[in-house]
Amino acid sequence: MDLGISGRWAIVCAASKGLGKGCAQALAAEGVNLVINARGEAALEATAAELRAAYPGITVHAVAGDITDPAVRDAVLGACPQVDILVNNAGGPPPGDFREWEEDAWLAAVRANMLTPIELMRRTVDGMAERGFGRVVNITSGAVKAPIDILGLSNGARSGLTGFVAGLARQQRLAARNVTINNLLPGAFDTDRLRKNFAIGAEKSGQSADALAQSRAKTIPSGRFGTAEEFGATCAFLCSVQAAYMTGQNVLLDGGAYPGTY
Ligand SMILES: NC(=O)c1ccc[n+]([C@@H]2O[C@H](COP(=O)([O-])OP(=O)(O)OC[C@H]3O[C@@H](n4cnc5c(N)ncnc54)[C@H](OP(=O)(O)O)[C@@H]3O)[C@@H](O)[C@H]2O)c1
């Protein structure tokens, strides 16, 4: 299926690895020009080079820096001639016990997983509406629907974003101008982040990281973790012309792990 977005420009935040990279790859395969971002310059440049080599018809700009920093957001926006598509992403907050989190920990989580995507939307969605096309995809987490105890910072900050998006996406000045805003909720995906979590769990439990990963995979109806390619393909569909009537939704990609009917 031709997704009808060839020649568009997209910003994909936090895209040198993992789910953000999966989204950048899927958009590149559709002929979308990219501005990609991440903090580590070497991995970001390597991803940009990979995308340029695989998709010579597109332009890829790489802007290194922490997306929670206003100056980096300025640079990312400045590198994009016209923002047609915005994929919001950043690292997830650390796990822990809420008794140990003081105000600074909460402010960092809220800045990364709520205020940064809101700020990027504030600066792009009205331009999208003026031009009559816009797609925003926020990478959140399955923890928004089914909270995970030790990920309280994520549960809280991402729920704030989700509530805000529910209202914004339904503004007629956006929706009636072909601007859609949806959230993509990963369950367990095979990325560095998930592997690091198993490594931490292995240190604490004495079991190997592989054993922990295998027993976790068994709890998922699909019997495995998702791939960044699968995640990216869904992101690209949400950015397509075909998805124009889909807005304000929370799309769960979790191999059936969420146990509820709705
Ligand atoms: N994988 C899962 O199973 C899963 C499940 C639920 C939710 N999530 C959430 O989905 C998001 C992506 O996860 P992932 O698994 O793809 O992680 P990952 O494999 O660790 O990749 C994270 C990417 O984001 C970049 N990044 C992190 N913090 C950044 C920042 N402040 N500014 C700019 N770039 C930043 C990283 O590069 P640098 O470190 O060089 O900046 C890297 O490119 C996270 O918020 C995570 O919590 C993931």
PDB file of C-alpha atoms and ligand atoms in Angstrom:
ATOM      1  CA  MET A   1       0.000   0.000   0.000  1.00  0.00           C
ATOM      2  CA  ASP A   2       1.346   3.440  -0.928  1.00  0.00           C
ATOM      3  CA  LEU A   3       0.927   5.534   2.216  1.00  0.00           C
ATOM      4  CA  GLY A   4       0.811   8.773   0.186  1.00  0.00           C
ATOM      5  CA  ILE A   5       3.470  10.619   2.211  1.00  0.00           C
ATOM      6  CA  SER A   6       6.467  10.523  -0.139  1.00  0.00           C
ATOM      7  CA  GLY A   7       8.236  13.905  -0.190  1.00  0.00           C
ATOM      8  CA  ARG A   8       6.860  14.956   3.213  1.00  0.00           C
ATOM      9  CA  TRP A   9       9.172  16.074   6.035  1.00  0.00           C
ATOM     10  CA  ALA A  10       9.221  14.403   9.436  1.00  0.00           C
ATOM     11  CA  ILE A  11      10.930  15.063  12.738  1.00  0.00           C
ATOM     12  CA  VAL A  12      11.625  11.855  14.654  1.00  0.00           C
ATOM     13  CA  CYS A  13      12.931  12.498  18.172  1.00  0.00           C
ATOM     14  CA  ALA A  14      15.148  10.022  20.029  1.00  0.00           C
ATOM     15  CA  ALA A  15      15.745   8.056  16.843  1.00  0.00           C
ATOM     16  CA  SER A  16      19.312   6.698  16.843  1.00  0.00           C
ATOM     17  CA  LYS A  17      18.157   3.346  18.281  1.00  0.00           C
ATOM     18  CA  GLY A  18      15.145   1.291  19.239  1.00  0.00           C
ATOM     19  CA  LEU A  19      11.567   2.341  18.571  1.00  0.00           C
ATOM     20  CA  GLY A  20      12.403   5.839  17.327  1.00  0.00           C
ATOM     21  CA  LYS A  21      14.832   4.368  14.801  1.00  0.00           C
ATOM     22  CA  GLY A  22      12.155   1.877  13.720  1.00  0.00           C
ATOM     23  CA  CYS A  23       9.796   4.807  13.035  1.00  0.00           C
ATOM     24  CA  ALA A  24      12.487   6.721  11.115  1.00  0.00           C
ATOM     25  CA  GLN A  25      13.253   3.659   8.971  1.00  0.00           C
ATOM     26  CA  ALA A  26       9.600   3.019   8.134  1.00  0.00           C
ATOM     27  CA  LEU A  27       9.027   6.667   7.187  1.00  0.00           C
ATOM     28  CA  ALA A  28      12.224   6.709   5.102  1.00  0.00           C
ATOM     29  CA  ALA A  29      10.992   3.624   3.247  1.00  0.00           C
ATOM     30  CA  GLU A  30       7.895   5.653   2.318  1.00  0.00           C
ATOM     31  CA  GLY A  31      10.069   8.420   0.847  1.00  0.00           C
ATOM     32  CA  VAL A  32       9.719  10.822   3.798  1.00  0.00           C
ATOM     33  CA  ASN A  33      12.594  13.285   4.392  1.00  0.00           C
ATOM     34  CA  LEU A  34      13.834  13.218   7.956  1.00  0.00           C
ATOM     35  CA  VAL A  35      15.264  15.235  10.795  1.00  0.00           C
ATOM     36  CA  ILE A  36      16.397  12.706  13.381  1.00  0.00           C
ATOM     37  CA  ASN A  37      17.645  13.420  16.880  1.00  0.00           C
ATOM     38  CA  ALA A  38      19.335  11.715  19.835  1.00  0.00           C
ATOM     39  CA  ARG A  39      21.913  12.771  22.426  1.00  0.00           C
ATOM     40  CA  GLY A  40      24.832  10.551  21.400  1.00  0.00           C
ATOM     41  CA  GLU A  41      26.297  11.972  18.189  1.00  0.00           C
ATOM     42  CA  ALA A  42      28.163   8.849  17.000  1.00  0.00           C
ATOM     43  CA  ALA A  43      25.120   6.529  17.080  1.00  0.00           C
ATOM     44  CA  LEU A  44      22.925   9.242  15.571  1.00  0.00           C
ATOM     45  CA  GLU A  45      25.327   9.865  12.674  1.00  0.00           C
ATOM     46  CA  ALA A  46      25.604   6.100  12.110  1.00  0.00           C
ATOM     47  CA  THR A  47      21.807   5.829  11.866  1.00  0.00           C
ATOM     48  CA  ALA A  48      21.645   8.832   9.530  1.00  0.00           C
ATOM     49  CA  ALA A  49      24.326   7.277   7.290  1.00  0.00           C
ATOM     50  CA  GLU A  50      22.439   3.951   7.273  1.00  0.00           C
ATOM     51  CA  LEU A  51      19.202   5.678   6.235  1.00  0.00           C
ATOM     52  CA  ARG A  52      20.902   7.767   3.520  1.00  0.00           C
ATOM     53  CA  ALA A  53      22.532   4.641   2.071  1.00  0.00           C
ATOM     54  CA  ALA A  54      19.330   2.595   2.141  1.00  0.00           C
ATOM     55  CA  TYR A  55      17.065   5.377   0.824  1.00  0.00           C
ATOM     56  CA  PRO A  56      19.145   7.630  -1.460  1.00  0.00           C
ATOM     57  CA  GLY A  57      16.046   9.520  -2.653  1.00  0.00           C
ATOM     58  CA  ILE A  58      15.445  11.212   0.701  1.00  0.00           C
ATOM     59  CA  THR A  59      17.242  13.896   2.698  1.00  0.00           C
ATOM     60  CA  VAL A  60      18.248  13.057   6.275  1.00  0.00           C
ATOM     61  CA  HIS A  61      19.435  15.731   8.717  1.00  0.00           C
ATOM     62  CA  ALA A  62      20.818  14.630  12.103  1.00  0.00           C
ATOM     63  CA  VAL A  63      20.638  17.001  15.077  1.00  0.00           C
ATOM     64  CA  ALA A  64      22.419  15.738  18.192  1.00  0.00           C
ATOM     65  CA  GLY A  65      21.301  16.838  21.648  1.00  0.00           C
ATOM     66  CA  ASP A  66      18.896  16.247  24.495  1.00  0.00           C
ATOM     67  CA  ILE A  67      15.386  16.863  23.196  1.00  0.00           C
ATOM     68  CA  THR A  68      14.304  18.081  26.652  1.00  0.00           C
ATOM     69  CA  ASP A  69      16.649  21.083  26.171  1.00  0.00           C
ATOM     70  CA  PRO A  70      14.842  24.066  24.569  1.00  0.00           C
ATOM     71  CA  ALA A  71      17.924  24.980  22.504  1.00  0.00           C
ATOM     72  CA  VAL A  72      18.031  21.464  21.021  1.00  0.00           C
ATOM     73  CA  ARG A  73      14.328  21.659  20.175  1.00  0.00           C
ATOM     74  CA  ASP A  74      15.033  24.975  18.390  1.00  0.00           C
ATOM     75  CA  ALA A  75      17.826  23.302  16.403  1.00  0.00           C
ATOM     76  CA  VAL A  76      15.640  20.303  15.507  1.00  0.00           C
ATOM     77  CA  LEU A  77      12.788  22.538  14.355  1.00  0.00           C
ATOM     78  CA  GLY A  78      15.235  24.798  12.513  1.00  0.00           C
ATOM     79  CA  ALA A  79      16.625  21.844  10.560  1.00  0.00           C
ATOM     80  CA  CYS A  80      13.197  20.880   9.207  1.00  0.00           C
ATOM     81  CA  PRO A  81      11.997  23.017   6.264  1.00  0.00           C
ATOM     82  CA  GLN A  82       8.358  22.134   6.986  1.00  0.00           C
ATOM     83  CA  VAL A  83       7.081  19.845   9.722  1.00  0.00           C
ATOM     84  CA  ASP A  84       4.452  17.560   8.167  1.00  0.00           C
ATOM     85  CA  ILE A  85       5.008  14.685  10.580  1.00  0.00           C
ATOM     86  CA  LEU A  86       6.202  14.779  14.186  1.00  0.00           C
ATOM     87  CA  VAL A  87       7.151  11.644  16.103  1.00  0.00           C
ATOM     88  CA  ASN A  88       7.664  12.498  19.760  1.00  0.00           C
ATOM     89  CA  ASN A  89       9.938  10.220  21.757  1.00  0.00           C
ATOM     90  CA  ALA A  90      12.506  10.393  24.557  1.00  0.00           C
ATOM     91  CA  GLY A  91      14.075   7.968  26.977  1.00  0.00           C
ATOM     92  CA  GLY A  92      11.810   6.558  29.646  1.00  0.00           C
ATOM     93  CA  PRO A  93      12.245   7.516  33.301  1.00  0.00           C
ATOM     94  CA  PRO A  94      14.102   5.098  35.609  1.00  0.00           C
ATOM     95  CA  PRO A  95      12.235   2.439  37.580  1.00  0.00           C
ATOM     96  CA  GLY A  96      12.077   2.616  41.373  1.00  0.00           C
ATOM     97  CA  ASP A  97       9.978   3.173  44.472  1.00  0.00           C
ATOM     98  CA  PHE A  98       8.006   6.407  44.738  1.00  0.00           C
ATOM     99  CA  ARG A  99       9.269   6.872  48.307  1.00  0.00           C
ATOM    100  CA  GLU A 100      12.699   7.616  46.841  1.00  0.00           C
ATOM    101  CA  TRP A 101      11.577  10.148  44.223  1.00  0.00           C
ATOM    102  CA  GLU A 102      11.814  13.758  45.267  1.00  0.00           C
ATOM    103  CA  GLU A 103      10.502  16.669  43.247  1.00  0.00           C
ATOM    104  CA  ASP A 104      13.508  16.771  40.880  1.00  0.00           C
ATOM    105  CA  ALA A 105      12.908  13.186  39.724  1.00  0.00           C
ATOM    106  CA  TRP A 106       9.276  14.011  38.960  1.00  0.00           C
ATOM    107  CA  LEU A 107      10.168  17.221  37.157  1.00  0.00           C
ATOM    108  CA  ALA A 108      12.673  15.374  34.934  1.00  0.00           C
ATOM    109  CA  ALA A 109      10.070  12.732  34.044  1.00  0.00           C
ATOM    110  CA  VAL A 110       7.371  15.295  33.355  1.00  0.00           C
ATOM    111  CA  ARG A 111       9.805  17.361  31.253  1.00  0.00           C
ATOM    112  CA  ALA A 112      10.865  14.380  29.114  1.00  0.00           C
ATOM    113  CA  ASN A 113       7.600  12.500  28.756  1.00  0.00           C
ATOM    114  CA  MET A 114       4.968  15.233  28.915  1.00  0.00           C
ATOM    115  CA  LEU A 115       6.216  18.814  28.476  1.00  0.00           C
ATOM    116  CA  THR A 116       8.716  18.192  25.650  1.00  0.00           C
ATOM    117  CA  PRO A 117       6.161  16.553  23.337  1.00  0.00           C
ATOM    118  CA  ILE A 118       3.583  19.222  24.245  1.00  0.00           C
ATOM    119  CA  GLU A 119       6.076  21.981  23.439  1.00  0.00           C
ATOM    120  CA  LEU A 120       6.934  20.404  20.066  1.00  0.00           C
ATOM    121  CA  MET A 121       3.231  20.082  19.260  1.00  0.00           C
ATOM    122  CA  ARG A 122       2.652  23.708  20.303  1.00  0.00           C
ATOM    123  CA  ARG A 123       5.240  24.807  17.786  1.00  0.00           C
ATOM    124  CA  THR A 124       4.089  22.675  14.855  1.00  0.00           C
ATOM    125  CA  VAL A 125       0.401  21.783  14.781  1.00  0.00           C
ATOM    126  CA  ASP A 126      -0.971  25.179  13.735  1.00  0.00           C
ATOM    127  CA  GLY A 127       1.404  25.244  10.734  1.00  0.00           C
ATOM    128  CA  MET A 128       0.214  21.753   9.831  1.00  0.00           C
ATOM    129  CA  ALA A 129      -3.403  22.947  10.016  1.00  0.00           C
ATOM    130  CA  GLU A 130      -2.670  25.954   7.786  1.00  0.00           C
ATOM    131  CA  ARG A 131      -1.189  23.615   5.154  1.00  0.00           C
ATOM    132  CA  GLY A 132      -4.026  21.071   5.504  1.00  0.00           C
ATOM    133  CA  PHE A 133      -1.880  18.079   6.463  1.00  0.00           C
ATOM    134  CA  GLY A 134      -0.262  16.986   9.710  1.00  0.00           C
ATOM    135  CA  ARG A 135       0.444  13.812  11.616  1.00  0.00           C
ATOM    136  CA  VAL A 136       1.692  13.594  15.192  1.00  0.00           C
ATOM    137  CA  VAL A 137       2.581  10.280  16.813  1.00  0.00           C
ATOM    138  CA  ASN A 138       3.596  10.279  20.465  1.00  0.00           C
ATOM    139  CA  ILE A 139       5.478   7.213  21.644  1.00  0.00           C
ATOM    140  CA  THR A 140       4.146   6.585  25.150  1.00  0.00           C
ATOM    141  CA  SER A 141       3.838   3.178  26.839  1.00  0.00           C
ATOM    142  CA  GLY A 142       1.490   0.292  27.513  1.00  0.00           C
ATOM    143  CA  ALA A 143       1.905   1.426  31.138  1.00  0.00           C
ATOM    144  CA  VAL A 144      -0.599   4.195  30.370  1.00  0.00           C
ATOM    145  CA  LYS A 145      -3.339   1.541  30.115  1.00  0.00           C
ATOM    146  CA  ALA A 146      -1.953  -0.986  32.576  1.00  0.00           C
ATOM    147  CA  PRO A 147       0.373   0.745  35.047  1.00  0.00           C
ATOM    148  CA  ILE A 148       3.569  -1.010  36.080  1.00  0.00           C
ATOM    149  CA  ASP A 149       4.285  -0.530  39.792  1.00  0.00           C
ATOM    150  CA  ILE A 150       8.012   0.242  39.554  1.00  0.00           C
ATOM    151  CA  LEU A 151       7.498   2.623  36.609  1.00  0.00           C
ATOM    152  CA  GLY A 152       5.533   5.197  38.595  1.00  0.00           C
ATOM    153  CA  LEU A 153       7.352   8.144  36.998  1.00  0.00           C
ATOM    154  CA  SER A 154       6.404   6.855  33.559  1.00  0.00           C
ATOM    155  CA  ASN A 155       2.811   5.991  34.554  1.00  0.00           C
ATOM    156  CA  GLY A 156       2.296   9.502  35.910  1.00  0.00           C
ATOM    157  CA  ALA A 157       4.099  11.674  33.328  1.00  0.00           C
ATOM    158  CA  ARG A 158       2.776   9.772  30.308  1.00  0.00           C
ATOM    159  CA  SER A 159      -0.783   9.805  31.638  1.00  0.00           C
ATOM    160  CA  GLY A 160      -0.509  13.606  31.807  1.00  0.00           C
ATOM    161  CA  LEU A 161       0.487  13.694  28.134  1.00  0.00           C
ATOM    162  CA  THR A 162      -2.278  11.254  27.229  1.00  0.00           C
ATOM    163  CA  GLY A 163      -4.940  13.390  28.920  1.00  0.00           C
ATOM    164  CA  PHE A 164      -3.672  16.521  27.214  1.00  0.00           C
ATOM    165  CA  VAL A 165      -3.593  14.872  23.767  1.00  0.00           C
ATOM    166  CA  ALA A 166      -7.139  13.580  24.215  1.00  0.00           C
ATOM    167  CA  GLY A 167      -8.334  17.184  24.304  1.00  0.00           C
ATOM    168  CA  LEU A 168      -5.939  18.673  21.741  1.00  0.00           C
ATOM    169  CA  ALA A 169      -6.576  16.055  19.061  1.00  0.00           C
ATOM    170  CA  ARG A 170     -10.291  16.847  19.196  1.00  0.00           C
ATOM    171  CA  GLN A 171      -9.915  20.562  18.531  1.00  0.00           C
ATOM    172  CA  GLN A 172     -11.838  21.153  15.323  1.00  0.00           C
ATOM    173  CA  ARG A 173      -9.257  23.691  14.135  1.00  0.00           C
ATOM    174  CA  LEU A 174      -6.845  20.754  13.911  1.00  0.00           C
ATOM    175  CA  ALA A 175      -8.990  17.689  13.165  1.00  0.00           C
ATOM    176  CA  ALA A 176     -11.026  19.438  10.448  1.00  0.00           C
ATOM    177  CA  ARG A 177      -7.760  20.569   8.826  1.00  0.00           C
ATOM    178  CA  ASN A 178      -6.416  17.020   8.414  1.00  0.00           C
ATOM    179  CA  VAL A 179      -4.123  17.155  11.442  1.00  0.00           C
ATOM    180  CA  THR A 180      -4.219  13.941  13.475  1.00  0.00           C
ATOM    181  CA  ILE A 181      -2.581  13.283  16.843  1.00  0.00           C
ATOM    182  CA  ASN A 182      -2.327   9.734  18.136  1.00  0.00           C
ATOM    183  CA  ASN A 183      -0.336   7.913  20.784  1.00  0.00           C
ATOM    184  CA  LEU A 184       1.457   4.648  20.112  1.00  0.00           C
ATOM    185  CA  LEU A 185       1.762   2.469  23.233  1.00  0.00           C
ATOM    186  CA  PRO A 186       4.565  -0.107  23.190  1.00  0.00           C
ATOM    187  CA  GLY A 187       4.293  -3.230  25.289  1.00  0.00           C
ATOM    188  CA  ALA A 188       7.561  -5.193  25.438  1.00  0.00           C
ATOM    189  CA  PHE A 189       9.840  -4.524  22.457  1.00  0.00           C
ATOM    190  CA  ASP A 190      13.266  -5.996  21.875  1.00  0.00           C
ATOM    191  CA  THR A 191      15.390  -2.851  22.205  1.00  0.00           C
ATOM    192  CA  ASP A 192      18.410  -1.753  24.237  1.00  0.00           C
ATOM    193  CA  ARG A 193      16.076  -0.412  26.914  1.00  0.00           C
ATOM    194  CA  LEU A 194      14.360  -3.754  27.464  1.00  0.00           C
ATOM    195  CA  ARG A 195      17.705  -5.601  27.403  1.00  0.00           C
ATOM    196  CA  LYS A 196      19.113  -3.188  30.019  1.00  0.00           C
ATOM    197  CA  ASN A 197      16.099  -3.841  32.258  1.00  0.00           C
ATOM    198  CA  PHE A 198      16.766  -7.594  32.095  1.00  0.00           C
ATOM    199  CA  ALA A 199      20.459  -7.004  32.867  1.00  0.00           C
ATOM    200  CA  ILE A 200      19.488  -4.987  35.976  1.00  0.00           C
ATOM    201  CA  GLY A 201      16.973  -7.691  36.967  1.00  0.00           C
ATOM    202  CA  ALA A 202      19.674 -10.349  36.530  1.00  0.00           C
ATOM    203  CA  GLU A 203      22.015  -8.563  38.953  1.00  0.00           C
ATOM    204  CA  LYS A 204      19.278  -8.383  41.570  1.00  0.00           C
ATOM    205  CA  SER A 205      17.796 -11.867  41.177  1.00  0.00           C
ATOM    206  CA  GLY A 206      20.840 -13.998  40.391  1.00  0.00           C
ATOM    207  CA  GLN A 207      19.037 -15.400  37.320  1.00  0.00           C
ATOM    208  CA  SER A 208      20.561 -14.781  33.900  1.00  0.00           C
ATOM    209  CA  ALA A 209      19.238 -11.947  31.738  1.00  0.00           C
ATOM    210  CA  ASP A 210      18.342 -14.538  29.061  1.00  0.00           C
ATOM    211  CA  ALA A 211      16.323 -16.607  31.536  1.00  0.00           C
ATOM    212  CA  LEU A 212      14.456 -13.500  32.694  1.00  0.00           C
ATOM    213  CA  ALA A 213      13.764 -12.484  29.085  1.00  0.00           C
ATOM    214  CA  GLN A 214      12.472 -15.944  28.215  1.00  0.00           C
ATOM    215  CA  SER A 215      10.125 -16.135  31.179  1.00  0.00           C
ATOM    216  CA  ARG A 216       8.809 -12.628  30.426  1.00  0.00           C
ATOM    217  CA  ALA A 217       8.210 -13.528  26.761  1.00  0.00           C
ATOM    218  CA  LYS A 218       6.164 -16.535  27.889  1.00  0.00           C
ATOM    219  CA  THR A 219       3.720 -14.194  29.682  1.00  0.00           C
ATOM    220  CA  ILE A 220       2.877 -12.472  26.367  1.00  0.00           C
ATOM    221  CA  PRO A 221       0.175 -14.153  24.248  1.00  0.00           C
ATOM    222  CA  SER A 222       2.387 -13.724  21.140  1.00  0.00           C
ATOM    223  CA  GLY A 223       5.139 -15.575  23.035  1.00  0.00           C
ATOM    224  CA  ARG A 224       7.786 -13.038  22.045  1.00  0.00           C
ATOM    225  CA  PHE A 225       8.819  -9.407  22.163  1.00  0.00           C
ATOM    226  CA  GLY A 226       7.874  -6.965  19.413  1.00  0.00           C
ATOM    227  CA  THR A 227      10.406  -5.631  16.924  1.00  0.00           C
ATOM    228  CA  ALA A 228      11.284  -2.032  16.132  1.00  0.00           C
ATOM    229  CA  GLU A 229      10.320  -2.766  12.499  1.00  0.00           C
ATOM    230  CA  GLU A 230       6.780  -3.751  13.555  1.00  0.00           C
ATOM    231  CA  PHE A 231       6.528  -0.642  15.694  1.00  0.00           C
ATOM    232  CA  GLY A 232       7.776   1.577  12.856  1.00  0.00           C
ATOM    233  CA  ALA A 233       5.305   0.088  10.376  1.00  0.00           C
ATOM    234  CA  THR A 234       2.372   1.018  12.633  1.00  0.00           C
ATOM    235  CA  CYS A 235       3.814   4.499  13.127  1.00  0.00           C
ATOM    236  CA  ALA A 236       4.096   4.959   9.344  1.00  0.00           C
ATOM    237  CA  PHE A 237       0.479   3.883   8.921  1.00  0.00           C
ATOM    238  CA  LEU A 238      -0.659   6.449  11.509  1.00  0.00           C
ATOM    239  CA  CYS A 239       1.212   9.051   9.416  1.00  0.00           C
ATOM    240  CA  SER A 240      -0.407   7.945   6.158  1.00  0.00           C
ATOM    241  CA  VAL A 241      -3.098   9.665   4.115  1.00  0.00           C
ATOM    242  CA  GLN A 242      -5.253   6.577   4.733  1.00  0.00           C
ATOM    243  CA  ALA A 243      -5.256   7.214   8.509  1.00  0.00           C
ATOM    244  CA  ALA A 244      -6.776  10.712   8.159  1.00  0.00           C
ATOM    245  CA  TYR A 245      -9.978   9.781  10.059  1.00  0.00           C
ATOM    246  CA  MET A 246      -8.121   8.376  13.057  1.00  0.00           C
ATOM    247  CA  THR A 247      -7.250  10.899  15.743  1.00  0.00           C
ATOM    248  CA  GLY A 248      -7.009  11.097  19.532  1.00  0.00           C
ATOM    249  CA  GLN A 249      -6.433   7.344  19.787  1.00  0.00           C
ATOM    250  CA  ASN A 250      -4.173   5.272  22.017  1.00  0.00           C
ATOM    251  CA  VAL A 251      -2.905   2.403  19.900  1.00  0.00           C
ATOM    252  CA  LEU A 252      -1.553  -0.481  21.943  1.00  0.00           C
ATOM    253  CA  LEU A 253       1.103  -2.727  20.363  1.00  0.00           C
ATOM    254  CA  ASP A 254       1.797  -5.439  22.900  1.00  0.00           C
ATOM    255  CA  GLY A 255       1.324  -8.910  21.398  1.00  0.00           C
ATOM    256  CA  GLY A 256      -1.933  -9.255  23.366  1.00  0.00           C
ATOM    257  CA  ALA A 257      -0.372  -8.639  26.796  1.00  0.00           C
ATOM    258  CA  TYR A 258      -3.061  -6.200  27.966  1.00  0.00           C
ATOM    259  CA  PRO A 259      -5.728  -8.483  29.417  1.00  0.00           C
ATOM    260  CA  GLY A 260      -8.821  -6.263  29.098  1.00  0.00           C
ATOM    261  CA  THR A 261     -11.597  -6.234  26.491  1.00  0.00           C
ATOM    262  CA  TYR A 262     -11.425  -2.442  26.023  1.00  0.00           C
TER     263      TYR A 262
HETATM  264  N1  LIG B   1      11.168  -1.065  24.466  1.00  0.00           N
HETATM  265  C1  LIG B   1      10.108  -1.265  25.202  1.00  0.00           C
HETATM  266  O1  LIG B   1       9.740  -2.416  25.476  1.00  0.00           O
HETATM  267  C2  LIG B   1       9.286  -0.098  25.708  1.00  0.00           C
HETATM  268  C3  LIG B   1       8.089  -0.367  26.385  1.00  0.00           C
HETATM  269  C4  LIG B   1       7.332   0.693  26.851  1.00  0.00           C
HETATM  270  C5  LIG B   1       7.769   1.990  26.659  1.00  0.00           C
HETATM  271  N2  LIG B   1       8.940   2.221  26.006  1.00  0.00           N
HETATM  272  C6  LIG B   1       9.345   3.609  25.830  1.00  0.00           C
HETATM  273  O2  LIG B   1       9.581   3.921  24.473  1.00  0.00           O
HETATM  274  C7  LIG B   1      10.628   4.897  24.381  1.00  0.00           C
HETATM  275  C8  LIG B   1      11.717   4.373  23.453  1.00  0.00           C
HETATM  276  O3  LIG B   1      12.238   3.191  24.038  1.00  0.00           O
HETATM  277  P1  LIG B   1      13.307   2.251  23.307  1.00  0.00           P
HETATM  278  O4  LIG B   1      13.035   0.884  23.814  1.00  0.00           O
HETATM  279  O5  LIG B   1      13.319   2.519  21.863  1.00  0.00           O
HETATM  280  O6  LIG B   1      14.674   2.779  23.978  1.00  0.00           O
HETATM  281  P2  LIG B   1      16.191   2.625  23.486  1.00  0.00           P
HETATM  282  O7  LIG B   1      16.375   1.402  22.659  1.00  0.00           O
HETATM  283  O8  LIG B   1      16.987   2.786  24.722  1.00  0.00           O
HETATM  284  O9  LIG B   1      16.410   3.892  22.524  1.00  0.00           O
HETATM  285  C9  LIG B   1      16.203   5.171  23.033  1.00  0.00           C
HETATM  286  C10 LIG B   1      16.573   6.203  21.974  1.00  0.00           C
HETATM  287  O10 LIG B   1      16.216   7.490  22.475  1.00  0.00           O
HETATM  288  C11 LIG B   1      17.374   8.335  22.515  1.00  0.00           C
HETATM  289  N3  LIG B   1      17.165   9.239  23.643  1.00  0.00           N
HETATM  290  C12 LIG B   1      16.954   8.892  24.944  1.00  0.00           C
HETATM  291  N4  LIG B   1      16.758   9.994  25.697  1.00  0.00           N
HETATM  292  C13 LIG B   1      16.844  11.057  24.843  1.00  0.00           C
HETATM  293  C14 LIG B   1      16.743  12.451  25.016  1.00  0.00           C
HETATM  294  N5  LIG B   1      16.511  12.994  26.210  1.00  0.00           N
HETATM  295  N6  LIG B   1      16.881  13.273  23.933  1.00  0.00           N
HETATM  296  C15 LIG B   1      17.124  12.744  22.706  1.00  0.00           C
HETATM  297  N7  LIG B   1      17.231  11.424  22.490  1.00  0.00           N
HETATM  298  C16 LIG B   1      17.097  10.585  23.543  1.00  0.00           C
HETATM  299  C17 LIG B   1      18.535   7.350  22.632  1.00  0.00           C
HETATM  300  O11 LIG B   1      19.770   7.874  22.188  1.00  0.00           O
HETATM  301  P3  LIG B   1      20.768   8.643  23.220  1.00  0.00           P
HETATM  302  O12 LIG B   1      20.821   7.822  24.462  1.00  0.00           O
HETATM  303  O13 LIG B   1      22.049   8.741  22.474  1.00  0.00           O
HETATM  304  O14 LIG B   1      20.125   9.981  23.442  1.00  0.00           O
HETATM  305  C18 LIG B   1      18.048   6.253  21.682  1.00  0.00           C
HETATM  306  O15 LIG B   1      18.242   6.639  20.332  1.00  0.00           O
HETATM  307  C19 LIG B   1      11.113   5.147  25.818  1.00  0.00           C
HETATM  308  O16 LIG B   1      10.478   6.285  26.335  1.00  0.00           O
HETATM  309  C20 LIG B   1      10.652   3.906  26.540  1.00  0.00           C
HETATM  310  O17 LIG B   1      10.450   4.140  27.914  1.00  0.00           O
HETATM  311  C21 LIG B   1       9.714   1.214  25.512  1.00  0.00           C
END
